[in-house]
Every structure is written in C-alpha cells, then in structure tokens.
Amino acid sequence: MKTVCLVVGAGAGIGAHVARKFASSGYHTCVTRRTNQDGLDQLVDQIKRSDGEATGFLSNIAKENSIEELVLEIEESIGPIEVVVYNIGAQIGDRSLKETSAKMFEVGWRLGTFGLFRLASILLPLMEKRGSGNLLVTSATASMRGNAGQHSHASAMAGRRMLCQTLNAEYGAKGIHICHIVIDGIVDAPDTVGLMLGPEKFEALRQERGMDKDGLLLPSAVAETYLNITRQHRSAWTHELDIRPFSELPWWNSEKLSL
Amino acid sequence: MKTVCLVVGAGAGIGAHVARKFASSGYHTCVTRRTNQDGLDQLVDQIKRSDGEATGFLSNIAKENSIEELVLEIEESIGPIEVVVYNIGAQIGDRSLKETSAKMFEVGWRLGTFGLFRLASILLPLMEKRGSGNLLVTSATASMRGNAGQHSHASAMAGRRMLCQTLNAEYGAKGIHICHIVIDGIVDAPDTVGLMLGPEKFEALRQERGMDKDGLLLPSAVAETYLNITRQHRSAWTHELDIRPFSELPWWNSEKLSL
Amino acid sequence: MKTVCLVVGAGAGIGAHVARKFASSGYHTCVTRRTNQDGLDQLVDQIKRSDGEATGFLSNIAKENSIEELVLEIEESIGPIEVVVYNIGAQIGDRSLKETSAKMFEVGWRLGTFGLFRLASILLPLMEKRGSGNLLVTSATASMRGNAGQHSHASAMAGRRMLCQTLNAEYGAKGIHICHIVIDGIVDAPDTVGLMLGPEKFEALRQERGMDKDGLLLPSAVAETYLNITRQHRSAWTHELDIRPFSELPWWNSEKLSL
Amino acid sequence: MKTVCLVVGAGAGIGAHVARKFASSGYHTCVTRRTNQDGLDQLVDQIKRSDGEATGFLSNIAKENSIEELVLEIEESIGPIEVVVYNIGAQIGDRSLKETSAKMFEVGWRLGTFGLFRLASILLPLMEKRGSGNLLVTSATASMRGNAGQHSHASAMAGRRMLCQTLNAEYGAKGIHICHIVIDGIVDAPDTVGLMLGPEKFEALRQERGMDKDGLLLPSAVAETYLNITRQHRSAWTHELDIRPFSELPWWNSEKLSL
C-alpha cells in the first residue's frame, strides 16, 4: 500500500501543481476533476514521466456519494490518504443580487462549503484511527470579507473558513493538521482564471502582471508552501496563512479583482 | 397603507421583544414563526393590547417560496416593509462531526444562510425602489469563530455574516441599512435557550446568572438597540456591532456555551 | 454635585457634538482641548445658551500628569465622571517610513494609546468604586488594518483598540461599559479634516460628498449613537461597533482616504 | 562579504533556534541579546562548532541608537542583512491595571512596537536599495486580542502587528518580504517561559504538556517555518500565519495562559 495524497479539484492551476509536488515527494497522488478526461490523463502522465505515481478520477463533487465513494475506493485499493487537498473553487464572477439565482447560490454552497463537510465527514474519522493526517483547504480572499457581487462566493467561502475552524477544534488534538489557506491574489492558471477571463484578457493580464514580473501567483510556488505545511512538526502547526504576490496589496488594503 | 416592520422568527426571545418595540414605535409589525399558532396569537394580542398593530403568520422559512410569498403578501395587503429583522436561529447544540449528518448540516445552511439570501433577494429590490429600508440580522458568536461541535452552526453563521457584507456592499449606497448584530451571550429566552436546556437547567441558569444579576441578555434591552440602529442618520450608519451582558467575556476572551 | 460627562479632545467635530449631546441630556459636560481658548469658550457658551452645563479646560494630554490632575480636579470640584469620551486623534496624514521620524512615531503613540492608558488608570478605579461608568473611545479605520503611510497612526490606533479589549476584560464585569467606536469615514469637521486638507480642498470635498448627500459623517449624528451606547442596559452592552456614511464602503471593501 | 541573517533577541528559545537554522543554511548569523555575555558566547560557539558562522552582540534595543548603530556596523563590517528577525518579547505576565505603571506600559511599547519601527527605519531603506530582503516578526496571541491583565503587552503587540501591515503596504512591492508570525502557544523555552514561571513550575509544565507530548512549541520546529518563509517565491508570499502545538486550541477557542 502506498501513502496517498488526494487532490480534490486538480485543474491546471494550484491543484495540478500541488499534485505534482506531492508526487515528487513520494506520495501516490490521486487527482480528481469534474470534467475533461484528457486534461486529467495529461496530468497523470506528466507525473508518471517524472517518476511519480498518480491515479486520476473524474468525479463530480456536487453529486451525492461521489466524494464518499472516491475516498473509500482509494483507501481500499491504493492506500491510506495521508494528505488531502480540497481545491474546489466556487467563484462565478461578480453578479448583482438580482443576477444571482437561488440555484447559483446553492451551487456555490455545495461546492464551497458542503463538499468540504462531506469530505471531512468520510475521511477525518479514518485519519483519526491512524492518529495522523493533513487536510489542506485552498480558500480565497472572499472567505475574509464580502465584496460587491460576491454573494454566493463570499458566503460559501466564509462557511468554508469557519468549517476549517470547527474541524480543527475537534480534530487538531487528535493529530490531524487542518490548514485554511487564503489565496489572496490572481493565480496564473489558464484553466480557471483563463477560462473566466477569456484567452485575450488573460494574456493581457499575464503581460501586465505575470511572467517575470511575478505579479500573478505561480501555482508551483504555492505548491511549495502546501508541502511545507504538511511537513511542520506537530508542536508547531499553522492553521491559517495568506498567500499573495509580493506586488499585490492584501485584501485589507485594496479592492480586489474577483478571480 | 401602514409602514411595516417584519420580524422573521418571532419566538419568545429577541424576535418577540423586537416586534413589540417596533410596534410601540408606530410600525405595523408582522411576525412569523414556524409553528405554535397559540404563541403567535398571544404575541399579536399583547401588541394590540398595548395599542400597537400586528399581524401574525405561521411560516416555514425553509419551505420553497415561503418567505417570497409572505413578503409580497405583506407589501400588497398591509404596507411597505421598511424594517425587516431576520431572526432565525440555526443552533443545534454541540455535536461531533460524526453526529452531524449531511442533512443537519444542510438544514443549518438553509436556515442560517440561504433563508437570508432569499429574503434579501425578494425584499431588497423593493426597498431599492423606495430608496430606503433596514435589514437587521440577528447573528451569533459562531459567525466570528468556529468552536468544537459547531460545524453546522458556525459555517452557516459565517455565511450569514459574509452575506451581510456583500449585501451592504451592493445596497448600502442605495439607502438600505444592513446591520449584522453579533449576539455574544445567552439570551434569557424560554423559547429557544429554555427549550434547548430543558426547564430545570434553564431555571438554574437564570438563578445563577439571570434575574437581577443581568448576566443573561434581556431581549427587551436588545430590542432597544435594534430600534436605535434603524434610527441612525444615514451619514452615520453602523454595519456591525456586538451585544453581550456586562459580566460576560467577549468571544475572543473565553470559551462560550453554545447557546 | 453634578453627574459629569468628560470629553477629552473636544474640537469642532465629533468631540464638540458629543459634548453638546450629553449636556442636553442632563450631564454637566467638561470639555478639553489642547489649544484655542476662544474655540473652547465658544463651545461652553453654546452649551450654556442651550440650557446645558459645561466647563472648559485647556489641557495637553501629552503632558505628564495633565489628564491625571484634570480628572481629580473635576471629580473634586464638579462631580463624579459617569461618562468619559476619549476623542484624541493621532492622524498625521500619509507619510512614508522615511518621512516618519522616531519623534512623530512616539507622539502618535502618546496621543493614540498612552493617553488612553493614563486616563483609564486614573479614572477606572474611581468608577469601580461607584460600580458604574462609561468609557467611550473614538477610534479609526486604522485600528483595524494598516495602510501605506500610516505607520504611526495605525500602530497607535491598534494599540488603542487592544487596550479597550484588555480594559473591558478587567472592568466590564465591574459595571464599567467600555466601547471602541470605529469611525470608518470622513467626518464633516472643519477643525480636523478641514485643517488637514486646507479650506479649498475641504470645501470641494463637502460639495462632492457632504451637505445633503450625507457622504461625510455628520458629527451630530455620530453623537446620537454615543449617547445611546451609554444608555444600553447592562445585560446588553456593545463593546465595538463601526460608524460610516451609507454611501461609503467599509474598510474591508475599499482603499480609504487617511483622514 | 557574507550574506547576513540578524536575529534581534536571541535567547534560548525561538531566537536561538532561528539563528542556528539560518546559520546552517549558509547565512552569517548575527545574534543579539540584552544581557548575559556567557549565553551569547555559547550560542555563537554552538553555531561555529556546527560549521556555521556567527557573531554575537550584547545590545539593549530600548537604548537610543542601539539598533541603528548595530545595523550599520553589521552592514559595514560583516555584510548585507538579507534576513532580519525581530524576536523581542514584551510579556510581563498578567497585571491588573493598578499594577501596571505608566513606566511598565511605556517599556512594553518601546520593546513591543517602537523597537521594530526603529529597526525598520534603518534597515528597510537599505534592503530597498538592494531590491530584496526579509523582515520576520515574532509576535504573540496578544497581537490578536486583548485579555485581562495584558494591558501593556496586548497594546504593544497590536501595535507591532499593525506596523507589519503598514510596512508591508509600503515595502512589499519593493521586494521586501515582511511576515507577522503569531506564536499562539507556550514555547518550550527555559530562558523566557522558564524564567517567568520559575524552574519548578516550568518543569511541571514540561512534564504535563511538553517532551514527547509535543504540547509545547519546540523552537527548532518553529525555526523551520521561519526559514521556509524566507524561501517563498516572491509570487507567493505569506504575510501572516499562526503557529501553535497541535494539541492547543487557537486563541479564538480558548482562554490562554499569558506566556
């Protein structure tokens, strides 16, 4: 049996790079995404070509029992999940209240908050039996304050953040390291930010802030910090930290693009 | 047509006292609760006997279209809602993760966050047309930090808080006063706290902290502050404040009973 | 002996209006400012012409023993101080680190934090003996987050905020109501904002946001809330609240003018 | 010329271990402490015996020009300071307001806030010229909320925190990484905690929580995280994080020992 790192939501941004990083550190890395079998296969192949181990799963976290069955399948057929990264976004761009349907609002919560609850419910008791484990939760500026047009996203992310606190209050002392990671900047990610902006605007953004200007979050750099969090000695754990480009003002100093 | 104050969730605690307070200040007060027609009638009678105006509605906020239809009915048949108080609790007591079913977690969100979103979606556009209105949101310690056993409640209340921020960011400048009120103590409320504790424990708590010791929040005193918030001049509005008994330490200084 | 409200720092903005408000509510109001005997006399006269009682003191809070002696003198010759408002600002405008001398930084702390500590040290034990009292502390956006150029102001105001928390933790249960009031907008105050901006810019700001647009904080409206805080029943006290114009975004949604 | 890491406040706890960690990573490490030449020499010797480079300085940060001269001396005679760690504590234990003299309160600020301002004022402009640098600031629970008896410490630490925010707002985009590190637990440090508690109580605490229970922060584990912060790629910097033992509840869930 291998020691597993499961990355829930492994597109081409933070998720994919975190997956590679943990694979190159010796974990059998399981990666999921909702759609795009080709993209998933490519990621698994990349990892394997770098002498890592990986298995891919198409999985719709919003579907009943999806994450529950996935966790049990991995634990049974691959190995114990020592690290799980919840990397599901719920950003739908800025929408006025009128443009935010009840359905959208609910989907935001299902992806933003409820999916994490379901993942924790199935996996933390397994980790508890083993006396150790890591739950890393990618989160967003919107978990810290609500901006105009972010009705769905902000309330879902605040729920996510608070859930990390209640999980930590119950499972920290049982040896499970839960970390809420506030991504407070725009990620250089064609799969998410790129799709939201469209190719032209994304390229312009890259020219303006990215590349050698380092004003967009490099997912590989973010992944480095994720790995380090899991390596902290249990006498000195971090429960919450923020990550942003050096040239970006923090959320408390600026109005942010909602990306 | 009367000017209406609608209190969503008017049991025998804060909701009932807020309803009385606004009624005695000249509002036609509409009060809702999920069950207990008798309790509802009593409240309406009390208000009327004090020369106030009130109408009661049994209404299950969790039910589709319930709050939407209620708002439209009141606006049509009674008058414009100038003040709305969202006073629905979602506390289910401390429960470990294993004891918190997906269903419970979802109900917590439906009452804690989603109901407020639905209320805002139907009512704020009407207030916007009138250029004024007040949305007062009763909230809890759990909106500020997650404690052990509060998985459902804390994430729902954090979602509630953040939704107040996004609503304020969109509707504040349109003249709608949105206020998130952090009730950070135990309310002297037989209907909620009393039911949760049972009559004996509740009486003991009252003896220990309540009565002339003023260590439990008197709902009538809380109501006074609710009224004052709606009276603030628009050049000097409060968006968030905390309320607790003088003898109670704030959430950042103490472990709290989850009530 | 009269019941006294002492306003430390009563220029023509919040301080003066708070003084008038408490005077018109029956307090003998003692007002201090550092300089400008004429301005002080005018304020005292205004209060008296409105049938209020007031006494003015020129007092430099930064000077050793100044506040200590003032408090003792008032308690002895006028009456017990039931309400004290610490309304001393420490804003010096945006200055880069290089432009912020050690002296400036220290003055910021002396006015922003240390003065409040000294006031509390002399007065809270007196209030404790009486079993009641109110300490209202005017504070600023900068107490919540540090913006560029605000090295002196932000660290002093954060110290002020935290001191309010430690004072509350010790004196709340002794019946002393301590409230930290976050003024999160520009006050329509010729004496402070006006002086900082100069008359032309201030007038332009007034035309743009103030007057009937209500986009500048009216000090009289702010004063209303100060009075209401002291009237809260002790079972339902507020320790912290924010105040801003309806059309102003909160600090967590915007970059603010440092005023 | 060597690349220097300067640790201001290097007793036997976090400071000493951070110094060793950076020395073993190739920095010439300069260490200061206020008193105890022997302890200082021992630390320097330990580092040298492990093939590291170190220089020790007795230096009283509270003294005028002390830190300023030290920085200039190091920059001139040893090398450019690439990493500076401000590790000066200001804890004086829980003291009631009456037991907290104005002098104590001022000393708290001089060590807690002002020393950091002076260090930043002399060093950040030098780092700015080089386009890079790291300022790591050890901070405390008290920077986040004020507890009873912490008047001096909490207001000084809140000032420290806010100063980190204003420094970051000005210097982040200039390539200087400023990180505020919230140490939210008791450090297994004979020099600070041990001295405060006395040898017997400290030993009891170690037996109860420390040793293989890992309930006290191991300074060597903390140091690992300090090093990793300076290694973050500039596209993905952390400005604030908390560190506590796995078995310790965060400040927002518990009343803490003030250590």
CSV table of C-alpha atoms in Angstrom, one decimal, chain A:
chain,number,residue,atom,x,y,z
A,1,MET,CA,0.0,0.0,0.0
A,2,LYS,CA,1.2,3.5,-0.9
A,3,THR,CA,0.8,6.6,1.1
A,4,VAL,CA,-1.7,8.7,-0.7
A,5,CYS,CA,-2.1,12.4,-1.3
A,6,LEU,CA,-5.6,13.1,-2.7
A,7,VAL,CA,-6.1,16.4,-4.5
A,8,VAL,CA,-9.8,17.1,-5.0
A,9,GLY,CA,-10.1,19.6,-7.9
A,10,ALA,CA,-6.9,19.3,-9.9
A,11,GLY,CA,-7.2,21.5,-12.9
A,12,ALA,CA,-4.2,23.3,-14.4
A,13,GLY,CA,-3.6,25.7,-11.6
A,14,ILE,CA,-2.9,25.2,-7.9
A,15,GLY,CA,-4.4,21.7,-7.9
A,16,ALA,CA,-2.2,20.3,-10.6
A,17,HIS,CA,0.9,21.8,-9.2
A,18,VAL,CA,0.2,20.6,-5.7
A,19,ALA,CA,-0.4,17.1,-7.1
A,20,ARG,CA,3.0,17.1,-8.9
A,21,LYS,CA,4.8,18.5,-5.9
A,22,PHE,CA,3.4,15.8,-3.5
A,23,ALA,CA,4.0,13.1,-6.2
A,24,SER,CA,7.7,14.2,-6.5
A,25,SER,CA,7.9,14.0,-2.7
A,26,GLY,CA,7.0,10.3,-2.7
A,27,TYR,CA,3.2,10.3,-2.4
A,28,HIS,CA,1.0,8.3,-4.6
A,29,THR,CA,-1.1,11.2,-5.8
A,30,CYS,CA,-4.8,10.8,-6.6
A,31,VAL,CA,-6.2,13.6,-8.6
A,32,THR,CA,-9.8,14.4,-9.4
A,33,ARG,CA,-11.6,16.9,-11.6
A,34,ARG,CA,-15.2,17.1,-12.7
A,35,THR,CA,-14.7,17.0,-16.5
A,36,ASN,CA,-12.0,16.7,-19.1
A,37,GLN,CA,-10.6,13.2,-19.2
A,38,ASP,CA,-7.8,14.4,-21.5
A,39,GLY,CA,-6.6,17.0,-19.1
A,40,LEU,CA,-6.8,14.5,-16.3
A,41,ASP,CA,-4.8,11.9,-18.3
A,42,GLN,CA,-2.2,14.5,-19.2
A,43,LEU,CA,-1.6,15.4,-15.6
A,44,VAL,CA,-1.3,11.7,-14.6
A,45,ASP,CA,1.1,11.2,-17.5
A,46,GLN,CA,3.2,14.2,-16.5
A,47,ILE,CA,3.6,12.9,-13.0
A,48,LYS,CA,4.5,9.4,-14.2
A,49,ARG,CA,7.0,10.7,-16.7
A,50,SER,CA,8.7,12.4,-13.7
A,51,ASP,CA,8.9,9.1,-11.9
A,52,GLY,CA,5.9,9.9,-9.7
A,53,GLU,CA,2.8,7.8,-9.1
A,54,ALA,CA,-0.6,9.1,-9.8
A,55,THR,CA,-4.1,7.9,-10.4
A,56,GLY,CA,-6.8,10.1,-12.0
A,57,PHE,CA,-10.6,10.2,-11.3
A,58,LEU,CA,-13.3,12.1,-13.0
A,59,SER,CA,-15.6,13.0,-10.1
A,60,ASN,CA,-18.3,15.5,-9.6
A,61,ILE,CA,-18.1,16.6,-6.0
A,62,ALA,CA,-21.6,18.0,-6.1
A,63,LYS,CA,-23.1,14.6,-6.8
A,64,GLU,CA,-24.4,12.6,-3.8
A,65,ASN,CA,-21.9,10.0,-2.6
A,66,SER,CA,-19.3,11.0,-5.1
A,67,ILE,CA,-16.6,12.1,-2.7
A,68,GLU,CA,-17.6,9.5,-0.1
A,69,GLU,CA,-17.2,6.6,-2.6
A,70,LEU,CA,-14.0,8.0,-4.0
A,71,VAL,CA,-12.4,8.2,-0.6
A,72,LEU,CA,-13.3,4.6,0.3
A,73,GLU,CA,-12.2,3.3,-3.1
A,74,ILE,CA,-8.8,5.0,-2.8
A,75,GLU,CA,-8.3,3.8,0.8
A,76,GLU,CA,-9.2,0.3,-0.2
A,77,SER,CA,-7.4,-0.1,-3.5
A,78,ILE,CA,-4.5,2.3,-3.3
A,79,GLY,CA,-3.6,3.2,0.2
A,80,PRO,CA,-4.3,5.4,3.2
A,81,ILE,CA,-4.8,9.1,2.4
A,82,GLU,CA,-2.3,11.0,4.5
A,83,VAL,CA,-2.8,14.3,2.8
A,84,VAL,CA,-6.0,15.6,1.3
A,85,VAL,CA,-6.2,18.9,-0.5
A,86,TYR,CA,-9.6,20.4,-1.0
A,87,ASN,CA,-9.1,22.7,-4.0
A,88,ILE,CA,-12.6,23.2,-5.4
A,89,GLY,CA,-13.4,26.8,-6.4
A,90,ALA,CA,-16.8,28.3,-6.3
A,91,GLN,CA,-16.2,31.6,-8.0
A,92,ILE,CA,-18.9,32.7,-10.5
A,93,GLY,CA,-17.6,36.2,-11.1
A,94,ASP,CA,-19.3,39.4,-9.8
A,95,ARG,CA,-23.0,39.2,-10.1
A,96,SER,CA,-25.6,41.6,-8.6
A,97,LEU,CA,-28.1,40.1,-6.2
A,98,LYS,CA,-30.7,40.1,-9.0
A,99,GLU,CA,-28.4,38.2,-11.2
A,100,THR,CA,-27.7,35.6,-8.5
A,101,SER,CA,-30.4,32.9,-8.6
A,102,ALA,CA,-31.2,30.8,-5.7
A,103,LYS,CA,-29.8,27.9,-7.7
A,104,MET,CA,-26.5,29.6,-8.2
A,105,PHE,CA,-26.3,30.5,-4.6
A,106,GLU,CA,-27.0,26.9,-3.6
A,107,VAL,CA,-24.4,25.5,-6.0
A,108,GLY,CA,-21.8,28.0,-4.5
A,109,TRP,CA,-22.5,26.5,-1.1
A,110,ARG,CA,-22.5,22.9,-2.4
A,111,LEU,CA,-19.0,23.4,-3.8
A,112,GLY,CA,-17.7,25.9,-1.4
A,113,THR,CA,-18.8,24.6,2.0
A,114,PHE,CA,-20.8,21.4,1.8
A,115,GLY,CA,-18.3,19.4,-0.3
A,116,LEU,CA,-15.6,20.1,2.3
A,117,PHE,CA,-18.0,19.0,5.1
A,118,ARG,CA,-18.7,15.7,3.2
A,119,LEU,CA,-15.0,15.1,2.5
A,120,ALA,CA,-14.2,15.7,6.2
A,121,SER,CA,-17.1,13.5,7.4
A,122,ILE,CA,-15.8,10.5,5.5
A,123,LEU,CA,-12.1,11.0,5.8
A,124,LEU,CA,-11.3,12.5,9.2
A,125,PRO,CA,-12.6,9.5,11.1
A,126,LEU,CA,-10.2,7.3,9.1
A,127,MET,CA,-7.4,9.7,9.8
A,128,GLU,CA,-8.4,9.7,13.4
A,129,LYS,CA,-7.9,6.0,13.6
A,130,ARG,CA,-4.4,6.3,12.3
A,131,GLY,CA,-3.7,9.2,14.6
A,132,SER,CA,-2.5,11.5,11.8
A,133,GLY,CA,-3.4,13.2,8.6
A,134,ASN,CA,-3.4,16.5,6.8
A,135,LEU,CA,-6.4,18.5,5.4
A,136,LEU,CA,-5.3,21.4,3.3
A,137,VAL,CA,-8.0,23.7,2.2
A,138,THR,CA,-7.5,26.2,-0.6
A,139,SER,CA,-9.5,29.3,0.1
A,140,ALA,CA,-10.0,32.8,-1.2
A,141,THR,CA,-10.0,36.4,-0.3
A,142,ALA,CA,-13.8,36.1,-0.2
A,143,SER,CA,-13.5,34.0,2.9
A,144,MET,CA,-12.3,37.0,4.8
A,145,ARG,CA,-14.7,39.7,3.7
A,146,GLY,CA,-17.6,40.2,1.4
A,147,ASN,CA,-17.3,42.3,-1.7
A,148,ALA,CA,-20.0,43.6,-4.0
A,149,GLY,CA,-21.3,40.9,-6.4
A,150,GLN,CA,-19.8,38.1,-4.3
A,151,HIS,CA,-23.0,37.0,-2.6
A,152,SER,CA,-22.7,33.3,-3.4
A,153,HIS,CA,-18.9,33.1,-3.3
A,154,ALA,CA,-18.2,35.0,-0.2
A,155,SER,CA,-20.8,33.3,1.9
A,156,ALA,CA,-19.7,29.9,0.7
A,157,MET,CA,-16.0,30.7,1.4
A,158,ALA,CA,-16.8,32.1,4.8
A,159,GLY,CA,-18.6,28.9,5.6
A,160,ARG,CA,-15.5,27.0,4.3
A,161,ARG,CA,-13.3,29.0,6.6
A,162,MET,CA,-15.4,28.6,9.7
A,163,LEU,CA,-15.8,24.9,9.0
A,164,CYS,CA,-12.0,24.6,9.0
A,165,GLN,CA,-12.0,26.2,12.5
A,166,THR,CA,-14.6,23.8,13.8
A,167,LEU,CA,-12.8,20.8,12.3
A,168,ASN,CA,-9.6,22.0,13.8
A,169,ALA,CA,-11.2,22.4,17.2
A,170,GLU,CA,-12.3,18.8,17.1
A,171,TYR,CA,-9.5,17.0,15.2
A,172,GLY,CA,-6.4,19.0,15.9
A,173,ALA,CA,-5.6,17.4,19.2
A,174,LYS,CA,-6.2,14.0,17.5
A,175,GLY,CA,-3.2,14.6,15.3
A,176,ILE,CA,-4.9,15.9,12.2
A,177,HIS,CA,-3.5,19.0,10.8
A,178,ILE,CA,-6.1,21.3,9.2
A,179,CYS,CA,-4.9,24.3,7.4
A,180,HIS,CA,-7.0,27.1,5.8
A,181,ILE,CA,-5.0,28.8,3.0
A,182,VAL,CA,-6.2,32.2,1.9
A,183,ILE,CA,-5.2,32.6,-1.7
A,184,ASP,CA,-5.3,36.4,-1.9
A,185,GLY,CA,-4.3,37.2,-5.5
A,186,ILE,CA,-4.8,36.0,-9.0
A,187,VAL,CA,-3.3,32.7,-9.9
A,188,ASP,CA,-1.5,32.3,-13.2
A,189,ALA,CA,-3.9,29.5,-14.2
A,190,PRO,CA,-5.2,29.1,-17.7
A,191,ASP,CA,-7.8,26.6,-16.6
A,192,THR,CA,-9.7,28.7,-14.1
A,193,VAL,CA,-8.7,32.4,-14.3
A,194,GLY,CA,-8.0,32.0,-18.0
A,195,LEU,CA,-11.4,30.4,-18.7
A,196,MET,CA,-13.2,33.1,-16.7
A,197,LEU,CA,-11.4,36.0,-18.5
A,198,GLY,CA,-11.2,34.5,-21.9
A,199,PRO,CA,-7.9,34.0,-23.7
A,200,GLU,CA,-7.3,37.6,-24.7
A,201,LYS,CA,-7.8,39.3,-21.4
A,202,PHE,CA,-5.9,36.5,-19.7
A,203,GLU,CA,-2.9,37.0,-22.0
A,204,ALA,CA,-3.1,40.8,-21.4
A,205,LEU,CA,-3.2,40.2,-17.6
A,206,ARG,CA,-0.2,37.9,-17.9
A,207,GLN,CA,1.7,40.6,-19.9
A,208,GLU,CA,0.8,43.2,-17.4
A,209,ARG,CA,1.5,41.4,-14.2
A,210,GLY,CA,2.7,37.9,-14.8
A,211,MET,CA,5.7,36.4,-16.4
A,212,ASP,CA,8.9,37.7,-15.0
A,213,LYS,CA,7.0,40.4,-13.1
A,214,ASP,CA,5.8,37.7,-10.7
A,215,GLY,CA,2.6,39.6,-10.0
A,216,LEU,CA,0.4,36.5,-10.6
A,217,LEU,CA,0.6,33.6,-8.2
A,218,LEU,CA,2.7,30.9,-9.7
A,219,PRO,CA,1.0,27.7,-8.8
A,220,SER,CA,4.3,25.8,-8.4
A,221,ALA,CA,5.4,28.3,-5.8
A,222,VAL,CA,2.1,28.0,-4.0
A,223,ALA,CA,2.5,24.2,-4.0
A,224,GLU,CA,5.9,24.5,-2.3
A,225,THR,CA,4.1,26.1,0.7
A,226,TYR,CA,1.4,23.4,0.7
A,227,LEU,CA,4.1,20.8,1.0
A,228,ASN,CA,5.9,22.6,3.8
A,229,ILE,CA,2.7,22.9,5.8
A,230,THR,CA,2.4,19.1,5.9
A,231,ARG,CA,6.0,18.9,7.0
A,232,GLN,CA,5.6,21.1,10.0
A,233,HIS,CA,6.3,19.3,13.3
A,234,ARG,CA,3.1,18.8,15.3
A,235,SER,CA,4.4,21.0,18.1
A,236,ALA,CA,4.3,23.9,15.7
A,237,TRP,CA,1.4,23.8,13.3
A,238,THR,CA,0.0,26.6,11.2
A,239,HIS,CA,-3.8,26.7,10.9
A,240,GLU,CA,-4.2,29.7,8.7
A,241,LEU,CA,-2.0,31.7,6.4
A,242,ASP,CA,-2.3,34.0,3.4
A,243,ILE,CA,-0.5,33.8,0.1
A,244,ARG,CA,-0.2,36.6,-2.4
A,245,PRO,CA,2.2,38.0,-4.9
A,246,PHE,CA,4.8,40.4,-3.4
A,247,SER,CA,3.4,43.3,-5.6
A,248,GLU,CA,-0.2,42.7,-4.6
A,249,LEU,CA,-1.7,44.6,-1.7
A,250,PRO,CA,-3.6,42.4,0.9
A,251,TRP,CA,-7.3,42.3,0.9
A,252,TRP,CA,-7.5,44.8,3.8
A,253,ASN,CA,-5.6,47.4,1.7
A,254,SER,CA,-7.3,47.1,-1.6
A,255,GLU,CA,-10.3,46.4,-3.7
A,256,LYS,CA,-9.6,43.1,-5.4
A,257,LEU,CA,-10.5,41.6,-8.8
A,258,SER,CA,-12.8,38.8,-8.0
A,259,LEU,CA,-10.9,35.9,-9.6
